[in-house]
PDB file of C-alpha atoms in Angstrom:
ATOM      1  CA  UNK B   1      20.797  31.179  47.785  1.00  0.00           C
ATOM      2  CA  UNK B   2      18.383  29.646  50.273  1.00  0.00           C
ATOM      3  CA  UNK B   3      17.793  25.958  49.678  1.00  0.00           C
ATOM      4  CA  UNK B   4      14.107  25.380  48.881  1.00  0.00           C
ATOM      5  CA  UNK B   5      12.279  23.446  51.558  1.00  0.00           C
ATOM      6  CA  UNK B   6       8.867  21.855  51.596  1.00  0.00           C
ATOM      7  CA  UNK B   7       6.418  21.595  54.473  1.00  0.00           C
ATOM      8  CA  UNK B   8       5.383  17.958  54.989  1.00  0.00           C
ATOM      9  CA  UNK B   9       3.522  18.088  58.296  1.00  0.00           C
ATOM     10  CA  UNK B  10       2.724  19.882  61.516  1.00  0.00           C
ATOM     11  CA  UNK B  11       2.493  18.866  65.164  1.00  0.00           C
ATOM     12  CA  UNK B  12      -1.166  18.908  66.199  1.00  0.00           C
ATOM     13  CA  UNK B  13      -0.582  18.156  69.875  1.00  0.00           C
ATOM     14  CA  UNK B  14       0.535  15.558  72.383  1.00  0.00           C
ATOM     15  CA  UNK B  15      -0.698  11.994  72.745  1.00  0.00           C
ATOM     16  CA  UNK B  16      -0.479  10.147  76.042  1.00  0.00           C
ATOM     17  CA  UNK B  17       2.125  10.716  78.726  1.00  0.00           C
ATOM     18  CA  UNK B  18       5.201   9.214  77.093  1.00  0.00           C
ATOM     19  CA  UNK B  19       6.068  12.040  74.726  1.00  0.00           C
ATOM     20  CA  UNK B  20       4.220  10.898  71.613  1.00  0.00           C
ATOM     21  CA  UNK B  21       3.062  13.676  69.311  1.00  0.00           C
ATOM     22  CA  UNK B  22       0.064  13.832  67.005  1.00  0.00           C
ATOM     23  CA  UNK B  23       1.244  14.797  63.527  1.00  0.00           C
ATOM     24  CA  UNK B  24      -0.950  16.085  60.731  1.00  0.00           C
ATOM     25  CA  UNK B  25       0.691  14.877  57.539  1.00  0.00           C
ATOM     26  CA  UNK B  26       0.503  16.829  54.274  1.00  0.00           C
ATOM     27  CA  UNK B  27       2.114  14.150  52.108  1.00  0.00           C
ATOM     28  CA  UNK B  28       0.202  12.151  49.524  1.00  0.00           C
ATOM     29  CA  UNK B  29       0.730   8.981  51.556  1.00  0.00           C
ATOM     30  CA  UNK B  30       0.438  10.177  55.191  1.00  0.00           C
ATOM     31  CA  UNK B  31       3.162   7.898  56.559  1.00  0.00           C
ATOM     32  CA  UNK B  32       5.658   9.346  54.070  1.00  0.00           C
ATOM     33  CA  UNK B  33       6.063  12.319  56.388  1.00  0.00           C
ATOM     34  CA  UNK B  34       8.957  10.395  57.944  1.00  0.00           C
ATOM     35  CA  UNK B  35      10.267   8.961  54.665  1.00  0.00           C
ATOM     36  CA  UNK B  36      12.430  11.883  53.557  1.00  0.00           C
ATOM     37  CA  UNK B  37      15.050  11.820  56.291  1.00  0.00           C
ATOM     38  CA  UNK B  38      15.742  14.481  58.870  1.00  0.00           C
ATOM     39  CA  UNK B  39      13.026  17.069  59.356  1.00  0.00           C
ATOM     40  CA  UNK B  40      13.613  20.737  60.127  1.00  0.00           C
ATOM     41  CA  UNK B  41      11.499  23.460  61.655  1.00  0.00           C
ATOM     42  CA  UNK B  42      10.456  26.506  59.631  1.00  0.00           C
ATOM     43  CA  UNK B  43      13.586  28.504  60.472  1.00  0.00           C
ATOM     44  CA  UNK B  44      15.814  25.504  59.804  1.00  0.00           C
ATOM     45  CA  UNK B  45      17.423  25.722  63.254  1.00  0.00           C
ATOM     46  CA  UNK B  46      16.023  22.554  64.838  1.00  0.00           C
ATOM     47  CA  UNK B  47      16.272  19.027  63.500  1.00  0.00           C
ATOM     48  CA  UNK B  48      13.867  16.197  64.224  1.00  0.00           C
ATOM     49  CA  UNK B  49      14.012  12.468  63.726  1.00  0.00           C
ATOM     50  CA  UNK B  50      10.478  11.201  63.462  1.00  0.00           C
ATOM     51  CA  UNK B  51       9.265   7.636  63.929  1.00  0.00           C
ATOM     52  CA  UNK B  52       5.632   6.960  63.078  1.00  0.00           C
ATOM     53  CA  UNK B  53       4.124   4.554  65.617  1.00  0.00           C
ATOM     54  CA  UNK B  54       0.455   4.565  64.647  1.00  0.00           C
ATOM     55  CA  UNK B  55      -2.519   6.624  63.657  1.00  0.00           C
ATOM     56  CA  UNK B  56      -5.653   7.973  65.334  1.00  0.00           C
ATOM     57  CA  UNK B  57      -8.562  10.170  64.222  1.00  0.00           C
ATOM     58  CA  UNK B  58      -6.983  11.456  61.028  1.00  0.00           C
ATOM     59  CA  UNK B  59      -3.535  12.131  62.476  1.00  0.00           C
ATOM     60  CA  UNK B  60      -0.373  10.097  62.859  1.00  0.00           C
ATOM     61  CA  UNK B  61       1.108   9.226  66.223  1.00  0.00           C
ATOM     62  CA  UNK B  62       4.848   9.661  66.215  1.00  0.00           C
ATOM     63  CA  UNK B  63       7.879   9.603  68.448  1.00  0.00           C
ATOM     64  CA  UNK B  64      10.521  12.298  68.225  1.00  0.00           C
ATOM     65  CA  UNK B  65      14.076  11.808  69.424  1.00  0.00           C
ATOM     66  CA  UNK B  66      14.626  13.648  72.705  1.00  0.00           C
ATOM     67  CA  UNK B  67      10.930  14.088  73.494  1.00  0.00           C
ATOM     68  CA  UNK B  68       9.972  11.804  76.396  1.00  0.00           C
ATOM     69  CA  UNK B  69       7.288  13.651  78.349  1.00  0.00           C
ATOM     70  CA  UNK B  70       3.846  14.975  77.594  1.00  0.00           C
ATOM     71  CA  UNK B  71       4.983  18.515  78.482  1.00  0.00           C
ATOM     72  CA  UNK B  72       7.821  18.368  75.959  1.00  0.00           C
ATOM     73  CA  UNK B  73       5.443  17.035  73.306  1.00  0.00           C
ATOM     74  CA  UNK B  74       2.829  19.688  74.123  1.00  0.00           C
ATOM     75  CA  UNK B  75       5.478  22.392  73.715  1.00  0.00           C
ATOM     76  CA  UNK B  76       5.941  21.329  70.094  1.00  0.00           C
ATOM     77  CA  UNK B  77       2.318  21.989  69.144  1.00  0.00           C
ATOM     78  CA  UNK B  78       2.223  24.037  65.931  1.00  0.00           C
ATOM     79  CA  UNK B  79       5.783  23.227  64.862  1.00  0.00           C
ATOM     80  CA  UNK B  80       5.883  22.602  61.117  1.00  0.00           C
ATOM     81  CA  UNK B  81       8.153  19.941  59.665  1.00  0.00           C
ATOM     82  CA  UNK B  82      10.137  20.786  56.545  1.00  0.00           C
ATOM     83  CA  UNK B  83      12.341  18.702  54.275  1.00  0.00           C
ATOM     84  CA  UNK B  84      14.824  19.815  51.680  1.00  0.00           C
ATOM     85  CA  UNK B  85      13.398  19.833  48.141  1.00  0.00           C
ATOM     86  CA  UNK B  86      16.361  17.657  47.116  1.00  0.00           C
ATOM     87  CA  UNK B  87      15.199  14.915  49.500  1.00  0.00           C
ATOM     88  CA  UNK B  88      12.185  14.188  47.283  1.00  0.00           C
ATOM     89  CA  UNK B  89      12.748  11.388  44.758  1.00  0.00           C
ATOM     90  CA  UNK B  90      13.155  12.061  41.042  1.00  0.00           C
ATOM     91  CA  UNK B  91       9.942  12.248  39.094  1.00  0.00           C
ATOM     92  CA  UNK B  92       9.200  10.379  35.909  1.00  0.00           C
ATOM     93  CA  UNK B  93       8.931  12.052  32.542  1.00  0.00           C
ATOM     94  CA  UNK B  94       5.909  14.393  32.380  1.00  0.00           C
ATOM     95  CA  UNK B  95       5.489  14.180  36.130  1.00  0.00           C
ATOM     96  CA  UNK B  96       6.020  17.264  38.278  1.00  0.00           C
ATOM     97  CA  UNK B  97       5.842  18.105  41.957  1.00  0.00           C
ATOM     98  CA  UNK B  98       3.083  20.584  42.763  1.00  0.00           C
ATOM     99  CA  UNK B  99       5.584  22.536  44.838  1.00  0.00           C
ATOM    100  CA  UNK B 100       7.790  23.017  41.741  1.00  0.00           C
ATOM    101  CA  UNK B 101       4.933  24.286  39.598  1.00  0.00           C
ATOM    102  CA  UNK B 102       3.082  26.552  42.025  1.00  0.00           C
ATOM    103  CA  UNK B 103       4.222  30.124  41.568  1.00  0.00           C
ATOM    104  CA  UNK B 104       5.614  29.678  38.049  1.00  0.00           C
ATOM    105  CA  UNK B 105       4.792  32.326  35.439  1.00  0.00           C
ATOM    106  CA  UNK B 106       2.429  31.265  32.700  1.00  0.00           C
ATOM    107  CA  UNK B 107       3.085  32.781  29.288  1.00  0.00           C
ATOM    108  CA  UNK B 108       1.414  32.468  25.938  1.00  0.00           C
ATOM    109  CA  UNK B 109       3.313  31.048  22.986  1.00  0.00           C
ATOM    110  CA  UNK B 110       4.118  34.568  21.726  1.00  0.00           C
ATOM    111  CA  UNK B 111       5.714  35.493  25.078  1.00  0.00           C
ATOM    112  CA  UNK B 112       2.844  37.570  26.431  1.00  0.00           C
ATOM    113  CA  UNK B 113       2.256  37.109  30.169  1.00  0.00           C
ATOM    114  CA  UNK B 114      -0.838  35.059  30.955  1.00  0.00           C
ATOM    115  CA  UNK B 115      -0.756  34.679  34.724  1.00  0.00           C
ATOM    116  CA  UNK B 116       0.728  32.773  37.642  1.00  0.00           C
ATOM    117  CA  UNK B 117       0.084  29.170  38.635  1.00  0.00           C
ATOM    118  CA  UNK B 118      -1.849  29.184  41.889  1.00  0.00           C
ATOM    119  CA  UNK B 119      -2.706  25.529  42.426  1.00  0.00           C
ATOM    120  CA  UNK B 120      -3.010  22.111  40.843  1.00  0.00           C
ATOM    121  CA  UNK B 121      -6.080  19.950  41.212  1.00  0.00           C
ATOM    122  CA  UNK B 122      -7.157  16.410  40.493  1.00  0.00           C
ATOM    123  CA  UNK B 123     -10.882  15.806  40.831  1.00  0.00           C
ATOM    124  CA  UNK B 124     -11.049  12.461  39.030  1.00  0.00           C
ATOM    125  CA  UNK B 125     -10.888  13.779  35.479  1.00  0.00           C
ATOM    126  CA  UNK B 126      -7.174  14.375  35.026  1.00  0.00           C
ATOM    127  CA  UNK B 127      -4.761  16.916  36.468  1.00  0.00           C
ATOM    128  CA  UNK B 128      -5.481  20.588  35.931  1.00  0.00           C
ATOM    129  CA  UNK B 129      -3.710  23.841  36.661  1.00  0.00           C
ATOM    130  CA  UNK B 130      -5.344  26.872  38.182  1.00  0.00           C
ATOM    131  CA  UNK B 131      -3.885  30.117  36.900  1.00  0.00           C
ATOM    132  CA  UNK B 132      -4.353  33.527  38.443  1.00  0.00           C
ATOM    133  CA  UNK B 133      -4.738  35.697  35.342  1.00  0.00           C
ATOM    134  CA  UNK B 134      -2.771  38.875  34.741  1.00  0.00           C
ATOM    135  CA  UNK B 135      -5.866  41.022  34.470  1.00  0.00           C
ATOM    136  CA  UNK B 136      -7.573  39.401  37.470  1.00  0.00           C
ATOM    137  CA  UNK B 137      -9.746  36.317  37.579  1.00  0.00           C
ATOM    138  CA  UNK B 138      -8.913  32.664  37.474  1.00  0.00           C
ATOM    139  CA  UNK B 139      -8.561  30.168  34.649  1.00  0.00           C
ATOM    140  CA  UNK B 140      -8.497  26.404  35.107  1.00  0.00           C
ATOM    141  CA  UNK B 141      -6.851  24.489  32.278  1.00  0.00           C
ATOM    142  CA  UNK B 142      -6.261  20.761  31.738  1.00  0.00           C
ATOM    143  CA  UNK B 143      -2.636  19.843  32.403  1.00  0.00           C
ATOM    144  CA  UNK B 144      -1.941  18.219  29.043  1.00  0.00           C
ATOM    145  CA  UNK B 145       0.856  18.363  26.481  1.00  0.00           C
ATOM    146  CA  UNK B 146      -1.434  20.171  24.052  1.00  0.00           C
ATOM    147  CA  UNK B 147      -2.419  22.955  26.442  1.00  0.00           C
ATOM    148  CA  UNK B 148       0.818  23.168  28.451  1.00  0.00           C
ATOM    149  CA  UNK B 149       3.459  22.240  25.851  1.00  0.00           C
ATOM    150  CA  UNK B 150       6.441  23.615  27.798  1.00  0.00           C
ATOM    151  CA  UNK B 151       7.297  23.403  31.475  1.00  0.00           C
ATOM    152  CA  UNK B 152      10.593  25.128  32.249  1.00  0.00           C
ATOM    153  CA  UNK B 153      11.093  25.004  36.009  1.00  0.00           C
ATOM    154  CA  UNK B 154      14.647  26.374  35.800  1.00  0.00           C
ATOM    155  CA  UNK B 155      13.424  29.457  33.930  1.00  0.00           C
ATOM    156  CA  UNK B 156      10.405  29.726  36.231  1.00  0.00           C
ATOM    157  CA  UNK B 157       7.780  29.599  33.516  1.00  0.00           C
ATOM    158  CA  UNK B 158       5.326  27.443  31.622  1.00  0.00           C
ATOM    159  CA  UNK B 159       3.940  28.109  28.178  1.00  0.00           C
ATOM    160  CA  UNK B 160       0.211  27.652  27.838  1.00  0.00           C
ATOM    161  CA  UNK B 161      -2.037  27.529  24.817  1.00  0.00           C
ATOM    162  CA  UNK B 162      -5.539  28.108  26.195  1.00  0.00           C
ATOM    163  CA  UNK B 163      -8.128  26.130  24.230  1.00  0.00           C
ATOM    164  CA  UNK B 164     -11.168  27.626  22.544  1.00  0.00           C
ATOM    165  CA  UNK B 165     -14.201  27.412  24.825  1.00  0.00           C
ATOM    166  CA  UNK B 166     -17.699  27.176  23.418  1.00  0.00           C
ATOM    167  CA  UNK B 167     -20.908  27.541  25.345  1.00  0.00           C
ATOM    168  CA  UNK B 168     -23.077  24.414  25.259  1.00  0.00           C
ATOM    169  CA  UNK B 169     -26.205  26.581  25.433  1.00  0.00           C
ATOM    170  CA  UNK B 170     -25.397  28.944  22.560  1.00  0.00           C
ATOM    171  CA  UNK B 171     -27.143  26.754  19.967  1.00  0.00           C
ATOM    172  CA  UNK B 172     -30.186  26.545  22.220  1.00  0.00           C
ATOM    173  CA  UNK B 173     -30.279  30.343  22.527  1.00  0.00           C
ATOM    174  CA  UNK B 174     -30.239  30.602  18.717  1.00  0.00           C
ATOM    175  CA  UNK B 175     -33.180  28.202  18.536  1.00  0.00           C
ATOM    176  CA  UNK B 176     -35.120  30.215  21.116  1.00  0.00           C
ATOM    177  CA  UNK B 177     -34.562  33.459  19.179  1.00  0.00           C
ATOM    178  CA  UNK B 178     -35.649  31.943  15.861  1.00  0.00           C
TER     179      UNK B 178
ATOM    180  CA  UNK R   1     -34.705   5.908  45.269  1.00  0.00           C
ATOM    181  CA  UNK R   2     -32.723   5.242  42.103  1.00  0.00           C
ATOM    182  CA  UNK R   3     -33.920   6.471  38.720  1.00  0.00           C
ATOM    183  CA  UNK R   4     -36.126   3.994  36.845  1.00  0.00           C
ATOM    184  CA  UNK R   5     -34.201   2.024  34.258  1.00  0.00           C
ATOM    185  CA  UNK R   6     -36.921   2.333  31.609  1.00  0.00           C
ATOM    186  CA  UNK R   7     -36.348   6.102  31.436  1.00  0.00           C
ATOM    187  CA  UNK R   8     -32.733   5.721  30.386  1.00  0.00           C
ATOM    188  CA  UNK R   9     -29.961   8.072  31.549  1.00  0.00           C
ATOM    189  CA  UNK R  10     -30.781  11.751  31.842  1.00  0.00           C
ATOM    190  CA  UNK R  11     -28.846  14.220  29.733  1.00  0.00           C
ATOM    191  CA  UNK R  12     -29.757  17.733  28.690  1.00  0.00           C
ATOM    192  CA  UNK R  13     -30.648  17.635  25.000  1.00  0.00           C
ATOM    193  CA  UNK R  14     -28.655  20.708  24.041  1.00  0.00           C
ATOM    194  CA  UNK R  15     -25.514  19.211  25.573  1.00  0.00           C
ATOM    195  CA  UNK R  16     -25.835  16.074  23.494  1.00  0.00           C
ATOM    196  CA  UNK R  17     -26.385  18.172  20.392  1.00  0.00           C
ATOM    197  CA  UNK R  18     -23.380  20.396  21.144  1.00  0.00           C
ATOM    198  CA  UNK R  19     -21.152  17.378  21.787  1.00  0.00           C
ATOM    199  CA  UNK R  20     -22.095  15.983  18.382  1.00  0.00           C
ATOM    200  CA  UNK R  21     -21.328  19.343  16.741  1.00  0.00           C
ATOM    201  CA  UNK R  22     -17.898  19.614  18.388  1.00  0.00           C
ATOM    202  CA  UNK R  23     -17.049  16.000  17.594  1.00  0.00           C
ATOM    203  CA  UNK R  24     -17.966  16.414  13.927  1.00  0.00           C
ATOM    204  CA  UNK R  25     -15.917  19.641  13.721  1.00  0.00           C
ATOM    205  CA  UNK R  26     -12.828  17.652  14.779  1.00  0.00           C
ATOM    206  CA  UNK R  27     -11.580  20.461  17.029  1.00  0.00           C
ATOM    207  CA  UNK R  28     -10.617  20.124  20.684  1.00  0.00           C
ATOM    208  CA  UNK R  29     -12.838  22.897  22.000  1.00  0.00           C
ATOM    209  CA  UNK R  30     -13.871  22.903  25.635  1.00  0.00           C
ATOM    210  CA  UNK R  31     -17.669  22.719  25.882  1.00  0.00           C
ATOM    211  CA  UNK R  32     -18.721  24.997  28.722  1.00  0.00           C
ATOM    212  CA  UNK R  33     -21.780  23.700  30.516  1.00  0.00           C
ATOM    213  CA  UNK R  34     -23.832  24.435  33.598  1.00  0.00           C
ATOM    214  CA  UNK R  35     -25.546  21.054  33.333  1.00  0.00           C
ATOM    215  CA  UNK R  36     -23.980  19.246  36.276  1.00  0.00           C
ATOM    216  CA  UNK R  37     -27.006  16.937  36.361  1.00  0.00           C
ATOM    217  CA  UNK R  38     -26.342  15.398  32.943  1.00  0.00           C
ATOM    218  CA  UNK R  39     -25.065  11.828  32.795  1.00  0.00           C
ATOM    219  CA  UNK R  40     -21.776  11.095  31.025  1.00  0.00           C
ATOM    220  CA  UNK R  41     -22.664   9.084  27.916  1.00  0.00           C
ATOM    221  CA  UNK R  42     -20.402   6.894  25.763  1.00  0.00           C
ATOM    222  CA  UNK R  43     -20.597   9.441  22.924  1.00  0.00           C
ATOM    223  CA  UNK R  44     -18.852  12.020  25.171  1.00  0.00           C
ATOM    224  CA  UNK R  45     -15.651   9.981  25.535  1.00  0.00           C
ATOM    225  CA  UNK R  46     -12.608  11.939  24.374  1.00  0.00           C
ATOM    226  CA  UNK R  47     -14.326  15.339  24.572  1.00  0.00           C
ATOM    227  CA  UNK R  48     -13.475  17.976  27.166  1.00  0.00           C
ATOM    228  CA  UNK R  49     -16.249  19.745  29.046  1.00  0.00           C
ATOM    229  CA  UNK R  50     -15.912  22.783  31.258  1.00  0.00           C
ATOM    230  CA  UNK R  51     -18.294  22.000  34.101  1.00  0.00           C
ATOM    231  CA  UNK R  52     -19.390  25.003  36.140  1.00  0.00           C
ATOM    232  CA  UNK R  53     -18.895  24.724  39.898  1.00  0.00           C
ATOM    233  CA  UNK R  54     -20.532  28.008  40.816  1.00  0.00           C
ATOM    234  CA  UNK R  55     -17.348  30.016  40.360  1.00  0.00           C
ATOM    235  CA  UNK R  56     -15.413  28.698  37.414  1.00  0.00           C
ATOM    236  CA  UNK R  57     -15.487  26.044  34.707  1.00  0.00           C
ATOM    237  CA  UNK R  58     -13.563  22.924  35.687  1.00  0.00           C
ATOM    238  CA  UNK R  59     -12.151  21.043  32.674  1.00  0.00           C
ATOM    239  CA  UNK R  60     -13.340  17.448  32.540  1.00  0.00           C
ATOM    240  CA  UNK R  61     -11.738  15.209  29.935  1.00  0.00           C
ATOM    241  CA  UNK R  62     -14.204  12.362  29.558  1.00  0.00           C
ATOM    242  CA  UNK R  63     -12.791   8.845  29.706  1.00  0.00           C
ATOM    243  CA  UNK R  64     -14.520   5.471  29.505  1.00  0.00           C
ATOM    244  CA  UNK R  65     -14.585   4.838  33.233  1.00  0.00           C
ATOM    245  CA  UNK R  66     -16.594   8.032  33.777  1.00  0.00           C
ATOM    246  CA  UNK R  67     -19.602   6.759  31.818  1.00  0.00           C
ATOM    247  CA  UNK R  68     -22.752   6.652  33.949  1.00  0.00           C
ATOM    248  CA  UNK R  69     -21.547   9.277  36.408  1.00  0.00           C
ATOM    249  CA  UNK R  70     -22.879  12.838  36.465  1.00  0.00           C
ATOM    250  CA  UNK R  71     -20.736  15.741  35.274  1.00  0.00           C
ATOM    251  CA  UNK R  72     -21.110  17.450  38.639  1.00  0.00           C
ATOM    252  CA  UNK R  73     -19.177  14.657  40.321  1.00  0.00           C
ATOM    253  CA  UNK R  74     -15.978  15.848  38.626  1.00  0.00           C
ATOM    254  CA  UNK R  75     -16.383  19.522  39.462  1.00  0.00           C
ATOM    255  CA  UNK R  76     -16.479  19.978  43.243  1.00  0.00           C
ATOM    256  CA  UNK R  77     -18.142  23.118  44.523  1.00  0.00           C
ATOM    257  CA  UNK R  78     -15.925  23.350  47.578  1.00  0.00           C
ATOM    258  CA  UNK R  79     -12.205  23.530  46.943  1.00  0.00           C
ATOM    259  CA  UNK R  80      -9.632  22.836  49.611  1.00  0.00           C
ATOM    260  CA  UNK R  81      -6.210  24.274  48.954  1.00  0.00           C
ATOM    261  CA  UNK R  82      -4.018  21.920  50.962  1.00  0.00           C
ATOM    262  CA  UNK R  83      -0.249  21.824  51.190  1.00  0.00           C
ATOM    263  CA  UNK R  84       1.617  20.770  48.061  1.00  0.00           C
ATOM    264  CA  UNK R  85       4.186  18.683  50.010  1.00  0.00           C
ATOM    265  CA  UNK R  86       5.184  15.709  47.821  1.00  0.00           C
ATOM    266  CA  UNK R  87       2.075  15.663  45.631  1.00  0.00           C
ATOM    267  CA  UNK R  88       2.711  15.125  41.941  1.00  0.00           C
ATOM    268  CA  UNK R  89       0.852  16.077  38.779  1.00  0.00           C
ATOM    269  CA  UNK R  90       1.084  14.075  35.582  1.00  0.00           C
ATOM    270  CA  UNK R  91       0.892  15.892  32.264  1.00  0.00           C
ATOM    271  CA  UNK R  92      -1.529  13.907  30.119  1.00  0.00           C
TER     272      UNK R  92
END
């Protein structure tokens, strides 16, 4: 079985003439791109040791072992950096990596398929999961114990209990009719 | 220019009424609303609203530190699907 790997950054280009690369980091804390040990390319053939030296205009400036010239750095443009899933630290209870949850099947409590998790969001009002529904369309649910009582990553599924939704305007419509 | 204080916070009347109905029913229904302009009031704390962003209803569980903000602030209309990388979600 192929070991799961996670993309943590990509080379955006070269910086200066001494082989520094500009790295776009995808990690929550940008400098953590170098915190998970050896990085690999997408195919897993090449290894990189990354040292972050600074930041500029939304990207990190970094030094890679064996890259000493601008030409060598420029040649790496577009290379994505991957780490092994096992390199990520353990999560606390009720805390999950997005990468573990995305793609899991969502089922109702009675076992009926509900959809597939497409993304997780946090807009300032708690975490929420976006589910691509079986019959088409999208549902966004709060990521709470009440609505998502079971998360079984090993079995590749979550159990959801979608809440009842009421329209705030339905009472107003009744008033207008009467 | 900021809204005059003497007017008090703006909130659509039907939303306030619906929130009171849901609260008195004791259920945890999601109140779907299009009223992104309404201010979050103290009586909304603990309720969950589905705030429309033009495509879908984004669930907003109201907490104390959200009071005074508008519902639309918690339901962005442009969504960026970035890389998951090491991002974590906490089940509340």
